[in-house]
Short mmCIF file of C-alpha atoms in Angstrom, two decimals:
data_model
loop_
_atom_site.label_atom_id
_atom_site.label_comp_id
_atom_site.label_asym_id
_atom_site.label_seq_id
_atom_site.Cartn_x
_atom_site.Cartn_y
_atom_site.Cartn_z
CA MET A 1 3.66 5.78 27.40
CA SER A 2 4.41 2.93 24.87
CA ARG A 3 6.30 3.75 21.79
CA LEU A 4 3.30 2.59 19.93
CA PHE A 5 1.43 5.64 20.95
CA GLU A 6 4.04 8.34 20.66
CA PRO A 7 3.63 10.72 17.70
CA LEU A 8 5.73 10.42 14.46
CA THR A 9 6.23 13.45 12.10
CA LEU A 10 7.19 12.86 8.34
CA ARG A 11 7.35 16.13 6.60
CA GLY A 12 4.27 18.22 7.38
CA VAL A 13 2.16 15.29 8.78
CA THR A 14 2.27 14.25 12.41
CA PHE A 15 0.70 10.87 13.00
CA PRO A 16 -0.82 10.75 16.51
CA ASN A 17 0.51 7.14 17.02
CA ARG A 18 2.24 4.38 15.21
CA VAL A 19 -0.58 1.80 14.89
CA TRP A 20 -1.59 2.11 11.32
CA VAL A 21 -4.14 0.35 9.04
CA ALA A 22 -2.41 -1.48 6.11
CA PRO A 23 -4.29 -1.26 2.72
CA MET A 24 -6.86 -4.07 2.27
CA CYS A 25 -8.60 -4.92 -0.88
CA GLN A 26 -12.37 -5.00 -0.46
CA TYR A 27 -13.52 -5.67 -4.06
CA SER A 28 -16.61 -3.49 -3.10
CA ALA A 29 -16.54 -0.52 -5.54
CA SER A 30 -18.84 -0.14 -8.46
CA THR A 31 -17.83 -1.54 -11.87
CA GLU A 32 -16.98 1.97 -12.75
CA GLY A 33 -14.35 2.13 -9.80
CA VAL A 34 -16.57 4.50 -7.53
CA VAL A 35 -16.50 3.78 -3.75
CA GLY A 36 -19.71 4.10 -1.75
CA ASP A 37 -21.19 3.35 1.58
CA TRP A 38 -18.97 0.32 2.26
CA HIS A 39 -15.71 2.14 2.14
CA LEU A 40 -17.21 5.20 4.23
CA VAL A 41 -18.21 2.77 7.03
CA HIS A 42 -15.13 0.39 6.54
CA LEU A 43 -12.51 3.01 6.58
CA GLY A 44 -14.42 5.36 8.87
CA ALA A 45 -14.39 2.88 11.54
CA TYR A 46 -10.52 2.85 11.78
CA ALA A 47 -10.71 6.66 12.33
CA THR A 48 -13.28 6.29 15.26
CA GLY A 49 -11.11 3.54 16.43
CA GLN A 50 -8.17 5.83 16.86
CA ALA A 51 -5.67 4.33 14.23
CA GLY A 52 -2.84 6.62 13.72
CA LEU A 53 -3.05 6.27 9.92
CA ILE A 54 -5.40 4.73 7.49
CA ILE A 55 -4.02 3.63 4.08
CA ALA A 56 -7.00 3.13 1.64
CA GLU A 57 -6.69 -0.10 -0.45
CA ALA A 58 -4.98 -0.41 -3.79
CA THR A 59 -6.59 2.16 -6.02
CA ALA A 60 -6.05 1.87 -9.85
CA VAL A 61 -4.52 4.74 -11.71
CA SER A 62 -6.33 3.67 -14.93
CA PRO A 63 -9.06 1.34 -15.92
CA GLU A 64 -6.72 -1.58 -16.98
CA GLY A 65 -4.91 -1.09 -13.69
CA ARG A 66 -7.53 -2.54 -11.54
CA ILE A 67 -7.17 -5.98 -9.98
CA SER A 68 -10.70 -6.78 -10.47
CA THR A 69 -14.00 -5.22 -11.99
CA ARG A 70 -15.04 -4.31 -8.35
CA CYS A 71 -11.82 -2.39 -7.29
CA PRO A 72 -11.71 1.32 -6.98
CA GLY A 73 -10.13 3.88 -9.11
CA ILE A 74 -8.87 7.41 -9.16
CA TRP A 75 -8.76 8.32 -12.91
CA ASN A 76 -11.82 10.45 -13.11
CA ASP A 77 -13.68 13.23 -11.27
CA GLU A 78 -16.56 10.92 -10.17
CA GLN A 79 -14.10 8.81 -8.30
CA VAL A 80 -12.60 11.85 -6.72
CA ALA A 81 -15.88 13.02 -5.41
CA ALA A 82 -16.74 9.69 -3.93
CA TRP A 83 -13.43 9.36 -2.32
CA ARG A 84 -13.83 12.88 -0.74
CA ARG A 85 -16.94 11.67 1.16
CA VAL A 86 -14.66 9.10 2.80
CA THR A 87 -11.59 11.60 3.57
CA ASP A 88 -13.97 14.27 5.02
CA PHE A 89 -15.45 11.66 7.60
CA VAL A 90 -11.91 10.47 8.44
CA HIS A 91 -10.64 14.17 8.95
CA ALA A 92 -13.77 15.01 10.93
CA GLN A 93 -12.51 12.27 13.41
CA GLY A 94 -9.06 13.80 13.57
CA GLY A 95 -7.91 10.85 11.57
CA ILE A 96 -5.11 10.73 8.74
CA ILE A 97 -5.68 8.89 5.51
CA ALA A 98 -3.58 8.01 2.56
CA LEU A 99 -4.29 6.43 -0.80
CA GLN A 100 -2.28 3.66 -2.30
CA LEU A 101 -1.95 4.15 -5.99
CA ALA A 102 -1.64 0.96 -7.89
CA HIS A 103 -1.63 -0.80 -11.36
CA ALA A 104 -2.19 -4.60 -11.19
CA GLY A 105 -0.30 -5.43 -14.42
CA ARG A 106 -0.68 -9.05 -15.38
CA LYS A 107 -2.61 -9.80 -12.12
CA GLY A 108 -5.64 -7.76 -13.33
CA SER A 109 -8.94 -8.24 -15.12
CA PHE A 110 -10.90 -10.45 -12.56
CA ASN A 111 -14.52 -10.58 -12.02
CA GLY A 112 -15.00 -8.88 -8.70
CA GLU A 113 -17.88 -11.09 -7.89
CA ASP A 114 -16.56 -14.69 -8.16
CA PHE A 115 -12.93 -14.01 -9.04
CA SER A 116 -13.08 -15.79 -12.33
CA HIS A 117 -11.13 -14.14 -15.18
CA ALA A 118 -12.94 -11.57 -16.81
CA ALA A 119 -12.38 -11.41 -20.66
CA PRO A 120 -12.35 -8.18 -22.50
CA ASN A 121 -15.84 -8.94 -24.14
CA ALA A 122 -17.17 -9.64 -20.60
CA GLY A 123 -16.28 -6.58 -18.69
CA GLY A 124 -12.65 -7.29 -18.33
CA TRP A 125 -9.60 -5.93 -20.20
CA THR A 126 -6.34 -7.02 -21.76
CA THR A 127 -3.57 -7.12 -19.11
CA VAL A 128 -0.09 -5.59 -19.61
CA ALA A 129 3.08 -6.40 -18.11
CA PRO A 130 6.90 -5.83 -18.63
CA SER A 131 7.09 -9.12 -20.52
CA ALA A 132 4.57 -11.52 -22.24
CA VAL A 133 4.97 -13.93 -19.21
CA ALA A 134 1.76 -15.04 -17.47
CA PHE A 135 1.33 -15.51 -13.68
CA GLU A 136 0.56 -19.00 -13.08
CA GLY A 137 -3.00 -19.88 -14.19
CA TYR A 138 -3.56 -16.45 -15.67
CA PRO A 139 -3.80 -15.19 -19.28
CA THR A 140 -0.76 -14.07 -20.95
CA PRO A 141 -0.31 -10.34 -20.91
CA VAL A 142 0.84 -7.90 -23.46
CA GLU A 143 4.48 -6.64 -23.23
CA LEU A 144 4.48 -3.03 -22.64
CA ASP A 145 6.13 -0.70 -25.23
CA HIS A 146 7.90 2.44 -24.53
CA ASP A 147 4.67 4.52 -24.96
CA GLY A 148 2.87 2.33 -22.86
CA ILE A 149 5.49 2.77 -20.03
CA ASP A 150 5.35 6.45 -20.39
CA ARG A 151 1.35 6.42 -20.06
CA ILE A 152 1.61 4.47 -17.05
CA VAL A 153 4.02 7.01 -15.38
CA ALA A 154 1.89 9.74 -16.34
CA ALA A 155 -1.11 8.01 -14.92
CA PHE A 156 0.56 7.67 -11.57
CA ALA A 157 1.22 11.32 -11.61
CA ASP A 158 -2.22 12.23 -12.74
CA ALA A 159 -3.63 10.08 -9.90
CA THR A 160 -1.61 11.89 -7.28
CA THR A 161 -3.05 15.03 -8.41
CA ARG A 162 -6.61 13.62 -8.01
CA ALA A 163 -5.80 11.98 -4.71
CA MET A 164 -4.90 15.56 -3.37
CA ALA A 165 -8.15 16.78 -4.80
CA ALA A 166 -10.02 13.95 -3.13
CA GLY A 167 -8.54 15.07 0.33
CA PHE A 168 -6.06 12.25 0.89
CA ASP A 169 -3.20 13.50 3.15
CA PHE A 170 -0.70 11.76 0.95
CA VAL A 171 -0.08 8.70 -1.13
CA GLU A 172 1.59 5.40 -1.08
CA ILE A 173 3.08 3.84 -4.36
CA HIS A 174 2.20 0.15 -4.57
CA ALA A 175 5.31 -1.72 -5.93
CA ALA A 176 4.65 -5.04 -4.12
CA HIS A 177 2.56 -8.30 -4.30
CA GLY A 178 3.15 -9.21 -7.86
CA TYR A 179 1.57 -6.23 -9.46
CA LEU A 180 2.98 -4.16 -12.28
CA LEU A 181 5.80 -2.28 -10.67
CA HIS A 182 6.94 -5.50 -8.82
CA GLU A 183 6.64 -7.39 -12.13
CA PHE A 184 9.28 -4.95 -13.53
CA LEU A 185 11.69 -5.30 -10.51
CA SER A 186 11.77 -9.07 -10.43
CA PRO A 187 13.84 -10.81 -13.13
CA LEU A 188 11.57 -13.81 -12.82
CA SER A 189 8.62 -11.71 -14.38
CA ASN A 190 10.76 -9.22 -16.33
CA HIS A 191 12.71 -10.69 -19.36
CA ARG A 192 13.05 -7.47 -21.28
CA THR A 193 16.43 -6.60 -23.02
CA ASP A 194 15.98 -2.87 -23.28
CA GLU A 195 16.49 -0.23 -20.63
CA TYR A 196 13.80 -1.66 -18.52
CA GLY A 197 15.14 -4.92 -18.18
CA GLY A 198 18.23 -6.80 -17.37
CA SER A 199 20.46 -5.01 -14.98
CA PHE A 200 19.23 -3.85 -11.50
CA GLU A 201 19.54 -0.30 -12.60
CA ASN A 202 17.20 -1.07 -15.69
CA ARG A 203 14.69 -3.24 -13.91
CA THR A 204 14.29 -0.40 -11.13
CA ARG A 205 14.06 2.46 -13.67
CA ILE A 206 10.28 2.49 -13.82
CA VAL A 207 10.02 2.77 -10.08
CA ARG A 208 12.30 5.64 -10.08
CA ARG A 209 10.41 7.30 -12.63
CA VAL A 210 7.08 6.86 -10.99
CA VAL A 211 8.54 8.10 -7.77
CA GLU A 212 9.81 11.20 -9.52
CA ALA A 213 6.46 11.86 -11.10
CA VAL A 214 4.49 11.31 -8.10
CA ARG A 215 6.80 13.25 -5.72
CA GLY A 216 6.48 16.01 -8.33
CA ARG A 217 2.79 16.33 -7.94
CA LEU A 218 2.81 16.16 -4.07
CA PRO A 219 3.20 19.42 -2.05
CA ASP A 220 6.56 19.50 -0.44
CA ASP A 221 4.80 19.03 2.94
CA LYS A 222 3.12 15.71 2.08
CA PRO A 223 5.17 12.63 2.83
CA LEU A 224 5.49 9.72 0.12
CA PHE A 225 5.40 6.02 1.08
CA ILE A 226 6.18 3.08 -1.08
CA ARG A 227 5.18 -0.56 -0.56
CA PHE A 228 7.71 -3.24 -1.78
CA SER A 229 7.64 -7.06 -1.82
CA SER A 230 11.20 -7.22 -0.14
CA THR A 231 11.60 -10.75 -1.53
CA ASP A 232 10.02 -13.07 -4.04
CA TRP A 233 10.92 -15.92 -1.67
CA VAL A 234 12.48 -17.83 -4.77
CA ASP A 235 16.12 -18.02 -5.60
CA ASN A 236 17.22 -15.61 -8.41
CA GLY A 237 14.22 -13.46 -7.84
CA TRP A 238 13.85 -9.89 -6.40
CA ASP A 239 15.30 -10.10 -2.85
CA ILE A 240 16.01 -8.12 0.26
CA GLU A 241 19.35 -6.86 -0.79
CA GLN A 242 17.97 -5.29 -3.97
CA THR A 243 15.16 -3.88 -1.91
CA VAL A 244 17.59 -2.25 0.37
CA ALA A 245 19.59 -0.69 -2.42
CA LEU A 246 16.54 0.58 -4.13
CA SER A 247 15.23 2.00 -1.01
CA ALA A 248 18.44 3.86 -0.43
CA GLU A 249 18.14 5.45 -3.88
CA LEU A 250 14.39 6.23 -3.48
CA LYS A 251 15.04 8.13 -0.15
CA ASP A 252 17.18 10.49 -2.19
CA LEU A 253 14.36 10.95 -4.57
CA GLY A 254 11.82 11.95 -1.89
CA VAL A 255 10.34 8.76 -0.42
CA ASP A 256 9.80 9.07 3.16
CA LEU A 257 8.76 5.64 4.17
CA VAL A 258 9.04 2.07 2.99
CA ASP A 259 6.23 -0.25 3.82
CA ALA A 260 8.06 -3.55 3.75
CA SER A 261 5.85 -6.61 2.70
CA SER A 262 6.91 -9.62 0.55
CA GLY A 263 5.80 -12.31 -2.02
CA GLY A 264 2.98 -12.22 -4.61
CA ASN A 265 4.89 -12.46 -7.76
CA LEU A 266 4.81 -16.29 -7.96
CA ASN A 267 2.92 -19.08 -6.33
CA THR A 268 5.48 -20.18 -3.89
CA LYS A 269 5.45 -21.39 -0.35
CA ILE A 270 5.97 -18.62 2.29
CA PRO A 271 7.23 -19.39 5.83
CA VAL A 272 4.45 -17.47 7.53
CA ALA A 273 4.74 -17.02 11.20
CA PRO A 274 4.08 -14.05 13.70
CA GLY A 275 6.19 -11.15 12.58
CA TYR A 276 7.81 -12.92 9.82
CA GLN A 277 8.14 -9.82 7.51
CA VAL A 278 9.78 -7.41 10.32
CA PRO A 279 13.33 -8.39 9.46
CA PHE A 280 12.88 -6.68 6.08
CA ALA A 281 11.61 -3.54 7.55
CA GLU A 282 14.59 -3.68 9.98
CA ALA A 283 17.09 -4.36 7.02
CA ILE A 284 15.70 -1.23 5.18
CA ARG A 285 15.64 1.11 7.92
CA ALA A 286 19.30 0.59 8.32
CA THR A 287 19.63 2.78 5.24
CA GLY A 288 18.15 5.81 7.04
CA VAL A 289 14.66 5.61 5.58
CA ALA A 290 11.80 5.26 7.88
CA THR A 291 9.99 1.97 7.56
CA GLY A 292 6.62 0.35 8.45
CA ALA A 293 6.66 -3.39 9.61
CA VAL A 294 3.89 -5.66 8.54
CA GLY A 295 3.14 -9.41 8.68
CA LEU A 296 0.95 -11.20 11.28
CA ILE A 297 1.46 -8.41 13.84
CA THR A 298 -1.49 -9.13 16.01
CA GLU A 299 -0.73 -8.61 19.85
CA PRO A 300 -0.04 -5.06 21.46
CA GLU A 301 3.19 -6.49 23.33
CA GLN A 302 4.36 -7.88 20.10
CA ALA A 303 3.78 -4.47 18.06
CA GLN A 304 5.49 -2.54 20.93
CA ALA A 305 8.43 -4.72 20.96
CA VAL A 306 9.09 -4.17 17.16
CA LEU A 307 9.27 -0.51 17.81
CA ASP A 308 11.09 -0.68 21.23
CA GLU A 309 13.72 -2.85 19.43
CA GLY A 310 14.27 -0.18 16.69
CA ARG A 311 13.20 -2.63 14.09
CA ALA A 312 10.68 -0.18 12.47
CA ASP A 313 9.08 3.29 12.88
CA ALA A 314 5.48 2.05 12.68
CA VAL A 315 3.54 -1.05 12.39
CA LEU A 316 0.76 -1.75 9.92
CA LEU A 317 -2.07 -4.29 10.75
CA ALA A 318 -4.69 -5.67 8.41
CA ARG A 319 -6.40 -9.00 9.50
CA ALA A 320 -6.24 -7.76 13.24
CA PHE A 321 -8.03 -4.44 12.29
CA LEU A 322 -10.49 -6.56 10.39
CA ARG A 323 -11.38 -8.44 13.54
CA ASP A 324 -11.24 -5.31 15.62
CA PRO A 325 -11.55 -1.89 13.99
CA HIS A 326 -10.83 -0.46 17.59
CA TRP A 327 -7.60 -2.52 17.92
CA ALA A 328 -5.52 0.75 18.60
CA MET A 329 -7.91 1.85 21.49
CA ASN A 330 -8.01 -1.69 22.89
CA ALA A 331 -4.06 -2.07 22.55
CA ALA A 332 -3.64 1.20 24.38
CA GLU A 333 -5.97 -0.02 27.38
CA LYS A 334 -3.96 -3.37 27.56
CA LEU A 335 -0.52 -1.58 27.71
CA GLY A 336 -2.06 1.00 30.24
CA CYS A 337 -1.77 3.99 27.78
CA VAL A 338 -4.22 6.75 27.91
CA ILE A 339 -4.90 8.10 24.28
CA PRO A 340 -7.68 10.31 22.95
CA TRP A 341 -11.19 8.64 22.39
CA ASN A 342 -14.04 10.03 20.65
CA ALA A 343 -16.53 11.52 22.97
CA GLN A 344 -19.16 8.90 22.01
CA TYR A 345 -17.09 6.12 23.05
CA GLU A 346 -15.75 7.61 26.37
CA ARG A 347 -17.95 5.57 28.51
CA GLY A 348 -16.18 2.29 27.39
CA ARG A 349 -12.76 3.40 28.70
CA THR A 350 -11.34 1.44 31.44
CA VAL A 351 -7.92 3.08 31.67
CA ARG A 352 -7.89 6.72 32.53
#
């Protein structure tokens, strides 16, 4: 049996394999942040395709935390009920599903139809950030005051409670890709001079607070993931050394796995190549926290090698799953492994 298809247990959750679906924005919720048939079919297909874990896309903890007007939310009961339909289907297939909790910060308030900026008088909102520093080509955000920071920490906590009510197995905190928490981490977007800016300890403070608040709302048997951009790919920005240091601290605060991505906080050239982000997962894993590797992992043999070489504990795929929702089933066949299939699909099996 390939290590790809060995189970992995984190706290009280046992993943049947280590081929996981990374969160992927769909921009297909209602303008009220409510998911519908698209998310049921999109995410449900990964459950019938035997993915070991499905992480639902960046879901805003508050209305102004959305990336776009068509991004999902988890700040009210209507959203909880809509998500419950999705989680019930995934669980009926024996699947495991988590929710990525997010706040877009300065990279929010876009029209989900054409991706133009949505002004507050046209369905959008005023964005917030650690500092009044705009992402290139975006409007200048409002710098958060201390009360605003407190409200955001509380929103992550409340969203965790709602995610549990919606039937998710656990949550992942989104601290990557240039969104709010990443904006605090990077000195290129965080120019504050108070206790939330300047030193490593100060810039990471809000992330520690969010982790503690979310962990406090999760049952002890539920794991907690966090996604980082391991580097800004720019000198004097957030980097892998700081990511490793923070990951070690967060392990002690109850984080069970780091989902190691990169980039997104500035427009910069990234040296993209197959497996280009795997070294980040490997470096973080050396701290003793479990890691998920991402980044142009497309072939079964490539994914298997990442795990066989001890570079990560699981692999997360996105575009490969968009092309083939049954990637896990097909990878098992290619590697000669027999894994469970839904009865409806058994006649398609070639390896028995």
